[in-house]
XYZ file of C-alpha atoms in Angstrom:
553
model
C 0.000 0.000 0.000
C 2.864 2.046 0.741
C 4.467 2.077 -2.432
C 1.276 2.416 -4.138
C 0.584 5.705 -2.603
C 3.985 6.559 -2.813
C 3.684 6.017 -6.998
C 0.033 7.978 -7.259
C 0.615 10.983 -4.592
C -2.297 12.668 -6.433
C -4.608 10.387 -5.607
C -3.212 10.875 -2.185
C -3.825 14.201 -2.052
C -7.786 14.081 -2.407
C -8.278 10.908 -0.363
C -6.431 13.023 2.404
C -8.802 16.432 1.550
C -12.083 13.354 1.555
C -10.948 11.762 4.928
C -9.849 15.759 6.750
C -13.249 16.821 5.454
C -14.697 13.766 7.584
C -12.655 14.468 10.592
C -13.481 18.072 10.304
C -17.209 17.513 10.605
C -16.741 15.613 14.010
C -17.992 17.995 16.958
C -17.134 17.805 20.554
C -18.968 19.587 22.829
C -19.739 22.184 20.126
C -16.188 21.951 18.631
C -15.102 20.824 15.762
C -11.553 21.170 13.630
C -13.601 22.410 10.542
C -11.228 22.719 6.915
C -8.023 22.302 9.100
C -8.817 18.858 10.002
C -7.337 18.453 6.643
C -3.754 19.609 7.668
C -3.729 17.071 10.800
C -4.804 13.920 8.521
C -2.545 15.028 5.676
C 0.853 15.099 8.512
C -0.419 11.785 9.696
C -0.068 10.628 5.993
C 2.624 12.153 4.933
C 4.242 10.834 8.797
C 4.081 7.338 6.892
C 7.185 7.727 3.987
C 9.272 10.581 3.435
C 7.964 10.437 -0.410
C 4.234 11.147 0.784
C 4.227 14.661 -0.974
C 2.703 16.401 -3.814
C 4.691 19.100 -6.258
C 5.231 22.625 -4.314
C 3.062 24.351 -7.089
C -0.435 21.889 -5.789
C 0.239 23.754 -2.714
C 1.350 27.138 -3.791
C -1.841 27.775 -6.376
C -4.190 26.926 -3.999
C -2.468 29.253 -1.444
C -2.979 32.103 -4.283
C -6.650 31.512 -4.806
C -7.133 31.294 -1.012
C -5.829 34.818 -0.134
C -6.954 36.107 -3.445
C -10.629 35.419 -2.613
C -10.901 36.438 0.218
C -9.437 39.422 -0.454
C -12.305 39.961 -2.902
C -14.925 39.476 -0.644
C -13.815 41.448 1.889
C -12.413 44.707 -0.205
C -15.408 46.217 0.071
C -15.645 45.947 4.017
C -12.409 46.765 4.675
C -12.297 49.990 3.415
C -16.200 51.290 4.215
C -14.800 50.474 7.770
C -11.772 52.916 7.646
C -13.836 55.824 9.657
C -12.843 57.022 12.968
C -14.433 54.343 14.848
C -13.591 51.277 12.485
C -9.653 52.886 12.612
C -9.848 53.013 16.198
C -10.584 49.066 16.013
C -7.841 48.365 13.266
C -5.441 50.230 15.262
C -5.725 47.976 18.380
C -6.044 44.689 16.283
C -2.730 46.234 14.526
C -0.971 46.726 18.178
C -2.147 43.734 19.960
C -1.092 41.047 17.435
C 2.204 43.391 17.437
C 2.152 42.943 20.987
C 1.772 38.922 20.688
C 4.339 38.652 18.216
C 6.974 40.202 20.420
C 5.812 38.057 23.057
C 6.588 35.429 20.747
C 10.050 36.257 20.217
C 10.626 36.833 23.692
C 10.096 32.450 23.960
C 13.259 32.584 21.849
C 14.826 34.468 24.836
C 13.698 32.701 27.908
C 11.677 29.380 26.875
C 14.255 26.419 27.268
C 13.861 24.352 24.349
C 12.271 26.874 21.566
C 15.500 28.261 20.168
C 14.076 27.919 16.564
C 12.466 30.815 14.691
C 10.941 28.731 12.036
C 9.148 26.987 14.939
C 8.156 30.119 16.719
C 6.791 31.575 13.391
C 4.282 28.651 13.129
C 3.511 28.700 16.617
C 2.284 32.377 15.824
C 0.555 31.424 12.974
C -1.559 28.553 14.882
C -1.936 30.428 17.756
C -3.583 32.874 15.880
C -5.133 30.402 13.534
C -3.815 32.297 10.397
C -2.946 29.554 7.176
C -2.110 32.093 4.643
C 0.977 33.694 7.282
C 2.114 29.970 7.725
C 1.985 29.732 3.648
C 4.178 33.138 3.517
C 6.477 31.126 6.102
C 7.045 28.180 4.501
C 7.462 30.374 0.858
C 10.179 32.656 2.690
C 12.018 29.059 4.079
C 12.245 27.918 0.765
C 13.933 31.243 -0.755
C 16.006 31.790 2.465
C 17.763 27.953 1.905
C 18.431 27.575 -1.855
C 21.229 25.772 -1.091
C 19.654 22.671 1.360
C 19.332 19.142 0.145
C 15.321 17.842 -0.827
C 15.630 15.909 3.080
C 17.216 18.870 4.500
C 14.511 21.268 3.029
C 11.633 19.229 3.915
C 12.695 18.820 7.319
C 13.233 22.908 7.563
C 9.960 23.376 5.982
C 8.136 20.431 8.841
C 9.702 22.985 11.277
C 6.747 26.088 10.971
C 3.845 23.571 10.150
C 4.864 21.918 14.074
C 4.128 25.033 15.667
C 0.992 25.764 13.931
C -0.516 22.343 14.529
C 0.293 22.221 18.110
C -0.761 25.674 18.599
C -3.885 25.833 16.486
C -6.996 23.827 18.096
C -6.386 26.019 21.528
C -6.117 29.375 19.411
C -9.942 27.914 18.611
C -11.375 26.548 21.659
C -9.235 29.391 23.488
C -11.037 32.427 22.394
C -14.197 30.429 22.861
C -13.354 30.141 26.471
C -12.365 33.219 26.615
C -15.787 34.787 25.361
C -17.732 32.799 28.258
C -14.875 34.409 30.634
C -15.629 37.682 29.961
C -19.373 37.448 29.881
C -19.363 36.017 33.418
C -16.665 38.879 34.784
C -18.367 41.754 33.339
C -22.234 40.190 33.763
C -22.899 40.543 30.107
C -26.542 40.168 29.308
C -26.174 39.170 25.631
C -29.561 38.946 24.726
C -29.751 42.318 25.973
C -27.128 43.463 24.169
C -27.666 41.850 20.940
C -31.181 43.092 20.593
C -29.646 46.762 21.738
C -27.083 46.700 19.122
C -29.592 45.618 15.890
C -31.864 48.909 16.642
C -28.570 51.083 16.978
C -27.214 49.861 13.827
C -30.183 48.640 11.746
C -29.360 44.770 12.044
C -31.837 42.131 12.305
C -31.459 38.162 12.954
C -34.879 38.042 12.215
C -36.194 37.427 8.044
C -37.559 40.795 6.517
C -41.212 41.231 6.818
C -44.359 42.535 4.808
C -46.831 45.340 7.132
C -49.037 47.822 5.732
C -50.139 51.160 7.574
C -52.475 53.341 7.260
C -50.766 57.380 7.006
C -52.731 59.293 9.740
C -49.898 61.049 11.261
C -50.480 64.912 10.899
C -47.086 65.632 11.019
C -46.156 63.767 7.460
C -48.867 64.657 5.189
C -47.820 66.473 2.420
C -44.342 65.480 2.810
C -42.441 63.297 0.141
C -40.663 60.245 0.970
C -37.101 61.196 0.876
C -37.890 64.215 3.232
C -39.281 61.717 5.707
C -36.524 59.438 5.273
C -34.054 61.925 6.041
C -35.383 63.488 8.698
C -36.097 60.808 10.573
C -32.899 59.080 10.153
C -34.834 56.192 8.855
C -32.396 52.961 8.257
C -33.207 49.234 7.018
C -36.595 50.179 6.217
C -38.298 50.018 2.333
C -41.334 51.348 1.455
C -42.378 49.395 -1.647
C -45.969 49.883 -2.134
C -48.432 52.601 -1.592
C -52.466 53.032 -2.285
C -53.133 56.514 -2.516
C -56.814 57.141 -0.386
C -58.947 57.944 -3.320
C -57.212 55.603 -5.926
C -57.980 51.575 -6.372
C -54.558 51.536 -8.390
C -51.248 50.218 -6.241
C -47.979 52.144 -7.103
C -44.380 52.011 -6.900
C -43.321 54.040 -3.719
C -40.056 56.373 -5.076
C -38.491 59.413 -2.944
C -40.583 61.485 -4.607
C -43.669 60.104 -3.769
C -45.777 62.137 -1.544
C -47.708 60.957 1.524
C -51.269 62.194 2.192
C -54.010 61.017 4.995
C -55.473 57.598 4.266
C -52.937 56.424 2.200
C -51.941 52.909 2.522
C -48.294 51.780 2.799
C -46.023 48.443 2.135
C -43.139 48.805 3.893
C -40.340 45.819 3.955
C -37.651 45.630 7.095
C -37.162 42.993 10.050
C -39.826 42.876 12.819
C -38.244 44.796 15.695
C -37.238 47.501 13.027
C -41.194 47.556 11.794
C -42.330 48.169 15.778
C -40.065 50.914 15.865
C -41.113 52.589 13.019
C -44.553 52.275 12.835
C -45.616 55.217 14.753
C -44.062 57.462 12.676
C -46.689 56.712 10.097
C -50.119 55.692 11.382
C -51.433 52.295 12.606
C -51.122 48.399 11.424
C -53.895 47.414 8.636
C -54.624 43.865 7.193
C -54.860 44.945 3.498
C -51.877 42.864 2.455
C -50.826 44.894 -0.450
C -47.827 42.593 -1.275
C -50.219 39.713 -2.205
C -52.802 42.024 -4.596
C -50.903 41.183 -7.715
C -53.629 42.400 -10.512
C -51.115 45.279 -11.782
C -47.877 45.300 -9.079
C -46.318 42.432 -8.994
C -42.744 40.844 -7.493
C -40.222 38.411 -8.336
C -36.632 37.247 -7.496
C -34.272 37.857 -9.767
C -30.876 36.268 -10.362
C -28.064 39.160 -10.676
C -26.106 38.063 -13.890
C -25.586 40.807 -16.236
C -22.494 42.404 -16.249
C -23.734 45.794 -17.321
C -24.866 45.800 -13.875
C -22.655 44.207 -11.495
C -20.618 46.094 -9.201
C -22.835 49.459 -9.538
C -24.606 51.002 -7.205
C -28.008 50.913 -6.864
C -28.503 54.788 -6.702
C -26.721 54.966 -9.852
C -28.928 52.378 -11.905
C -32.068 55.084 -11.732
C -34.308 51.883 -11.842
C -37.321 53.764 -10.677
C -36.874 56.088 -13.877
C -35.633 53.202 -15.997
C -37.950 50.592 -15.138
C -40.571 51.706 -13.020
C -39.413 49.364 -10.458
C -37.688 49.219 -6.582
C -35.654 46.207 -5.031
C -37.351 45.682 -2.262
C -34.496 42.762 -0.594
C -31.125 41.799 -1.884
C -30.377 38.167 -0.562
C -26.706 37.770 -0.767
C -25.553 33.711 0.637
C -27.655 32.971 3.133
C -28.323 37.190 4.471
C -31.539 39.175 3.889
C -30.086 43.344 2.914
C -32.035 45.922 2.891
C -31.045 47.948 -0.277
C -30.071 51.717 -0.019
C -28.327 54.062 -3.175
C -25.092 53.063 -1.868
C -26.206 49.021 -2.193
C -23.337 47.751 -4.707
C -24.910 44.558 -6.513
C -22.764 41.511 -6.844
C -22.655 38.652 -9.370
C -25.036 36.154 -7.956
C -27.225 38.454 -5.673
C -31.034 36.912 -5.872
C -33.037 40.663 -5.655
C -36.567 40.790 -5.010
C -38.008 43.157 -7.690
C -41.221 45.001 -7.398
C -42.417 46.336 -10.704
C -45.351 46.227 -13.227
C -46.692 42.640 -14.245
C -46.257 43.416 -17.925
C -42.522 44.950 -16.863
C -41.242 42.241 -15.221
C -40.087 39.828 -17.831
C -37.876 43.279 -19.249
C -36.909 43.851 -15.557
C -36.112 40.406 -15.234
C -33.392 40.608 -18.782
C -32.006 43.920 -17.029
C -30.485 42.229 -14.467
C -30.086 39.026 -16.507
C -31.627 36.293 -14.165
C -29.365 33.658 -15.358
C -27.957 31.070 -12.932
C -25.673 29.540 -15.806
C -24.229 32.923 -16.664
C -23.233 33.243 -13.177
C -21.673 29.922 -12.769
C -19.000 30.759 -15.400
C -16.176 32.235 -13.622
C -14.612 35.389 -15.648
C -10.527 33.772 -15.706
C -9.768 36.893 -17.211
C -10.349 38.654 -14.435
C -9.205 36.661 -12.316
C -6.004 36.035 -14.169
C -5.270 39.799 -14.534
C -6.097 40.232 -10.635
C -3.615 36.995 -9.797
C -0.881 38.153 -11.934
C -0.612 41.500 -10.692
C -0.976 40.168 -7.028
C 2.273 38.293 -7.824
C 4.155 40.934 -9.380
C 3.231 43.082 -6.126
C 4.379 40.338 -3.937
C 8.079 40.273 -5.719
C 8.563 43.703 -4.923
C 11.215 44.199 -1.790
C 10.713 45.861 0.878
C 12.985 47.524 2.989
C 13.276 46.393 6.688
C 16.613 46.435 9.410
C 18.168 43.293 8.411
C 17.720 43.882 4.613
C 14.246 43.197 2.936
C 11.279 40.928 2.458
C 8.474 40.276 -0.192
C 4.971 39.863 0.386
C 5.074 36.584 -1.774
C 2.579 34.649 -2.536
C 0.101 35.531 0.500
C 0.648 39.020 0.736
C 0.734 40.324 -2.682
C -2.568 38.784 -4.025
C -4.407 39.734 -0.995
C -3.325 42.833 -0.891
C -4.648 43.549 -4.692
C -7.353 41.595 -4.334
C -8.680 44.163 -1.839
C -7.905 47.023 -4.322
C -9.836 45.037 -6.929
C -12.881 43.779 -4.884
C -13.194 47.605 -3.390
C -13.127 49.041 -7.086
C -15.463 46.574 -8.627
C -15.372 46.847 -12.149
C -12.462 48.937 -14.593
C -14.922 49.996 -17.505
C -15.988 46.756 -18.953
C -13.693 43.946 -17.024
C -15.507 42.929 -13.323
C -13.160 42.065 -10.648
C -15.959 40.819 -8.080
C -17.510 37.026 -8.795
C -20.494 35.724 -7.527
C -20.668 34.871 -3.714
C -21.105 31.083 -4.676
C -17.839 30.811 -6.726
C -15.925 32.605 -4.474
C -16.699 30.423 -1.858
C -16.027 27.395 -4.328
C -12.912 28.527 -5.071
C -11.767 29.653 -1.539
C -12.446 26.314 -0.302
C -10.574 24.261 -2.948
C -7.357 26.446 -2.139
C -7.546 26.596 1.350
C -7.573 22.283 1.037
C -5.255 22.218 -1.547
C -2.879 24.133 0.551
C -3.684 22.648 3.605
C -3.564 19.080 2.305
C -0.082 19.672 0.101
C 1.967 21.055 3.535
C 0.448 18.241 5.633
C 2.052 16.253 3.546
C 5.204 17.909 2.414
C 5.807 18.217 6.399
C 4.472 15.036 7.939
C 7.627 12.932 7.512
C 9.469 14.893 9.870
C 6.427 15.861 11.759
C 6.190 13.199 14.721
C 9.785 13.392 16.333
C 9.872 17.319 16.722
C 6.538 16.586 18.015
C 7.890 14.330 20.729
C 10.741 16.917 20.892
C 8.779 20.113 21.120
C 5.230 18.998 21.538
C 4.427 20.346 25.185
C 6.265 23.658 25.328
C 4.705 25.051 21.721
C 1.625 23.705 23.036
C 1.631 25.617 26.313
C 3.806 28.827 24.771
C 0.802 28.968 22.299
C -2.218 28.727 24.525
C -0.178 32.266 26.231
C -0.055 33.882 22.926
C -4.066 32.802 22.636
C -4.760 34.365 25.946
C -3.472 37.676 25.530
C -4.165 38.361 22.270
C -7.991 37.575 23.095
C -8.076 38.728 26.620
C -6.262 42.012 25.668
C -8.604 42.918 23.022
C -11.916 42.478 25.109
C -10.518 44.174 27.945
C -9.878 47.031 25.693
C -12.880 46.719 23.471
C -14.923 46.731 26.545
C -13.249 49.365 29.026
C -11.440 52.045 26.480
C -13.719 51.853 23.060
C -16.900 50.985 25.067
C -17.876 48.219 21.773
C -20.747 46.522 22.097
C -20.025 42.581 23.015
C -21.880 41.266 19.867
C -19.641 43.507 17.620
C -16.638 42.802 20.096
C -17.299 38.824 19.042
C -17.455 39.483 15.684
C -14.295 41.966 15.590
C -12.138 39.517 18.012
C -13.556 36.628 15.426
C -11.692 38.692 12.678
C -8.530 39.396 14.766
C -8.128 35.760 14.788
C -9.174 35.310 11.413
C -11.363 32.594 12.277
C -14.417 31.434 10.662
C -15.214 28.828 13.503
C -15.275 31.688 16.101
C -17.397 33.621 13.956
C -20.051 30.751 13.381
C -19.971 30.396 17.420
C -20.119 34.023 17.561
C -23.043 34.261 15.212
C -24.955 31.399 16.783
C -24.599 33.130 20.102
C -25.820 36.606 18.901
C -28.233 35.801 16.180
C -28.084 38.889 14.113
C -25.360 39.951 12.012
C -23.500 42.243 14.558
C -20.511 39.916 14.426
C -20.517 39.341 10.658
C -19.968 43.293 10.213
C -17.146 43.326 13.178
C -15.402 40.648 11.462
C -15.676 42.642 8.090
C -14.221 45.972 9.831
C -11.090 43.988 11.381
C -10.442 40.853 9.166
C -8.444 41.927 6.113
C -5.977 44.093 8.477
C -5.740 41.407 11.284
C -4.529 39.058 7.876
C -2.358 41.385 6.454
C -0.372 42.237 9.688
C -0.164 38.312 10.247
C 0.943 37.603 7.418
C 4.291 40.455 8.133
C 4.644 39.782 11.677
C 5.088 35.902 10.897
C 7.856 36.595 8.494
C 9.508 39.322 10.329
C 9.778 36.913 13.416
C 10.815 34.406 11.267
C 13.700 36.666 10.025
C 14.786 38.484 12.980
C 15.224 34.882 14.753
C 17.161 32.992 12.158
C-alpha cells in the first residue's frame, strides 16, 4: 500500500482532503476542527514515507486563490470600515497582534527548548489560527535555503507547520473560552445586548417582513418620501408599495412620492425595526398589499448581467428606468435591505417590485441567469492573480535587509484594491458569492492538504521533541491576544459585546469563532465586526510571521 501511494501521490492528495473533510465535521462539545482537520490527517499521511508529498506548485496555487478570494470578498468591508471608529478598532487589532508577536520572540529568549524561529513563526501562525501567514512562512524558508538538500529542506519546511498544529486547536477553543470568561466577569446580558445593538445599527437576525399602515400622522402629510426618510434618520426600512386614499390603483413608492391622509403603505424591514417605526406613520392594517398582484407584482431575480454588477443601486435610476424598486437583496444565506449606496454583486437573488407586464424586461435587465453566473470570468481573475504576484516580488525595505509579500501578501493585498473598485470599464473584478466560496475552499484544502504532507515525515519526532512547550507557549499567545482585546474593546472603546465577538472573530481570522459568535448573537453584529477587522488582522499576520521568522534565524 505504501508504495502504491507513494507512486500515485495525487490520488493521495484528495483521499487526504475526503478523509480531513470527515474528521473536520466531528464535533465535541460544540467543537469541531472544521477545513483544518485536513492539515492534521494530511501530517499523519505524509508521517508514513518521506515520499508522501505532492509538487510545491499543488500547494502554492491553492495558497494564491485562497488569499486572493478572500481578499475579494472582503475589499469592500475593509475599506467602508476605515472611519474614525472602524480605525480606532484596526489600530488595536494592529498593536495587539504586534504585541503577541513580540511576546513570541521573547520564547526565543527565555523558553528552554524553543530556540528555533521557524518553529516560533508557526507557533504564531496557529496560535492565531492564520494559514495564509504559515503559507508566507514556509514560501520565505524555501527562498532563504536555496542551497539545502530535498531531506534537509523538507525537514526545515516540517519545522513552521509543528508550531501551527500544536498551537492551532487552543487558538480555537481558546477564544471560545475566553468569550464565556468575559461574559461572566463583566455580567454581560447578551440577549440584551444583541437586541440593543440591531436597533442602533439597523441589524436584524430576524427574516424581513411585509406590514401595511395606514398614514394618519399629521405631522407627514404632504411630505415626500425622501424628506421623511431623512429626517427621521430612517435605516433598514423600504417602502415598496403605496395606495393613494382615493385611488384603487397600487404604485411604486419612489423618494418622490408624496404621503397624504389615508394612504396605505407596504413597507419591507425585520420585525423589531417595523415596531419601531410604525408610529411614525399611522397604525397596522390587514390589506396585504404585497399579495394584490392584478397590476404590481414581485419576483426574485438572479443578478447576472455584467452591465450591472458592481454598480450602485442609486446609480442604476431603476425607478426612472424601469418603473421598479428592489425591495431585498439576498446575498448567501443574508436578507439586505437595499439603499443608493447598495453595490450589486454577481449572484445576488433581488426581489423586484415592478409592473406585471414589466417584469419579464426587468427580469433581462439584471439578466436572471444562474448559468451565466456559474462561469467564472478567468480573465479577471487572471489579470487580478498576476498583478498580485508581481506586487508580492517587490522588496521591501526592513533592518536586516528586505522581504516580499510573496505569494500571501501580494494577491491579498490587490485583491482588496480590486474587490473595493469593482469593475475597470468593462472587465468585473468581483464574482459571484457562490464561486468565491467554491474557489476559496478548494485552495484553502489544496494548501492545507499539500503542507500536511510535504511536512508530515518529519512531523512526529519534533513533536515528541517540542510537543508540550509550543503547546503551552501557544495557549499564552491565545490568551493575551484575546483577553487584551476584550478588555480594551470593553473598558477604552466601550464596543458593544456582539460587535466585540465578531471583531475579536476577525482578529483571529477565524471562521469557527465567527459561526460560534453568530450562533450566540443571532443577528449579524458579528458578521460586520469581522468585516471591519479581518483583512488588516490578515495582512499584519501575514508580516509579523515573516519578520519573526527573520529576525530569529
Amino acid at each position: 500500500m505504501l508504495e502504491f501511494f507513494k507512486h500515485n501521490t495525487i490520488l493521495l492528495l484528495f483521499l487526504v482532503i475526503a478523509i480531513g473533510y470527515l474528521v473536520g465535521k466531528i464535533r465535541i462539545k460544540g467543537f469541531s476542527l472544521g477545513v483544518s482537520a485536513v492539515l492534521f490527517v494530511g501530517l499523519a499521511f505524509g508521517s508514513l514515507h518521506p515520499d508522501f508529498k505532492v509538487p510545491d506548485i499543488i500547494y502554492v496555487i491553492g495558497l494564491i486563490f485562497f488569499v486572493y478570494t478572500i481578499g475579494l470578498q472582503s475589499g469592500p468591508s475593509f475599506f467602508a470600515s476605515l472611519n474614525r471608529q472602524g480605525i480606532a478598532y484596526n489600530v488595536s487589532v494592529a498593536g495587539i497582534l504586534l504585541l503577541s508577536s513580540l511576546i513570541t520572540i521573547s520564547f526565543y529568549y527565555f523558553v528552554p527548548g524553543l530556540q528555533n524561529g521557524s518553529i516560533l513563526s508557526g507557533l504564531y501562525c496557529g496560535s492565531l489560527t492564520n494559514t495564509p501567514a504559515l503559507a508566507t512562512v514556509v514560501d520565505t524558508i524555501k527562498n532563504m535555503y536555496p542551497n539545502l538538500s530535498g531531506a534537509q529542506l523538507d525537514q526545515k519546511l516540517s519545522e513552521p507547520v509543528i508550531g501551527y498544529s500544536v498551537a492551532y486547536p487552543f487558538g480555537v477553543i481558546g477564544v471560545i473560552l475566553g468569550f464565556q470568561l468575559f461574559k461572566k466577569l463583566f455580567s454581560i446580558n447578551l440577549q440584551e445586548e444583541s437586541e440593543k445593538i440591531a436597533r442602533t445599527m439597523g441589524l436584524g437576525g430576524e427574516e424581513l417582513e411585509n406590514e401595511d399602515v395606514l398614514v394618519s400622522n399629521p405631522k407627514i402629510f404632504g411630505w415626500l418620501v425622501r424628506e421623511i426618510f431623512k429626517a427621521k434618520d430612517l435605516k433598514g426600512l423600504i417602502l415598496s408599495r403605496i395606495k393613494h386614499k382615493n385611488s384603487e390603483n397600487i404604485e411604486i413608492v419612489t423618494g418622490e412620492t408624496v404621503l397624504e391622509e389615508g394612504d396605505i403603505l407596504t413597507m419591507v424591514a425585520p420585525r423589531k425595526i417595523l415596531d419601531e417605526v410604525t408610529p411614525i406613520f399611522g397604525p397596522r392594517v390587514d390589506t396585504r398589499l404585497h399579495v394584490q398582484r392584478d397590476n404590481l407584482d414581485y419576483r426574485r431575480i438572479v443578478v447576472s448581467n455584467p452591465e450591472v454588477i458592481g454598480i450602485p443601486l442609486g446609480e442604476l435610476d431603476l425607478h426612472k428606468k424601469l418603473q421598479a424598486t428592489i425591495t431585498r437583496v439576498k446575498r448567501g444565506d443574508i436578507d439586505i435591505i437595499p439603499t443608493n449606496e447598495t453595490v450589486l454583486q454577481a449572484g445576488d437573488r433581488i426581489r423586484v417590485v415592478a409592473s406585471r407586464k414589466d417584469l419579464d424586461t426587468v427580469g433581462k435587465f439584471f439578466g436572471d441567469s444562474f448559468q451565466s453566473i456559474a462561469h467564472i470570468d478567468y480573465i479577471s481573475i487572471s489579470i487580478g492573480i498576476a498583478l498580485g504576484l508581481l506586487v508580492g516580488l517587490i522588496p521591501i525595505p526592513m533592518p536586516g535587509g528586505t522581504f516580499h509579500l510573496g505569494f500571501a501578501g501580494g494577491p491579498l493585498i490587490v485583491a482588496l484594491i480590486l474587490g473595493k473598485i469593482g469593475r475597470t470599464r468593462g472587465i468585473v473584478w468581483t464574482m459571484s458569492y457562490n464561486a468565491n466560496l467554491t474557489l476559496r475552499q478548494m485552495g484553502v484544502v489544496l494548501f492545507l492538504a499539500g503542507i500536511g504532507l510535504k511536512a508530515g515525515y518529519s512531523f512526529g519526532k519534533n513533536v515528541e521533541a517540542y510537543g508540550l512547550v509550543i503547546l503551552i507557549s501557544g495557549m499564552v499567545v491565545t490568551f493575551v491576544n484575546a483577553s487584551l482585546m476584550m478588555l480594551i474593546g470593553l473598558r477604552v472603546l466601550k464596543i458593544p459585546f456582539p460587535l466585540l465577538m465578531g471583531i475579536i472573530s476577525g482578529m483571529q481570522t477565524q471562521p469557527a469563532v465567527l459561526a460560534y459568535s453568530n450562533d450566540e448573537v443571532k443577528n449579524n453584529a458579528p458578521n460586520l465586526g469581522y468585516a471591519m477587522v479581518f483583512p488588516t488582522a490578515m495582512i499584519i499576520k501575514i508580516l509579523l510571521a515573516r519578520i519573526i521568522l527573520k529576525v530569529l534565524s
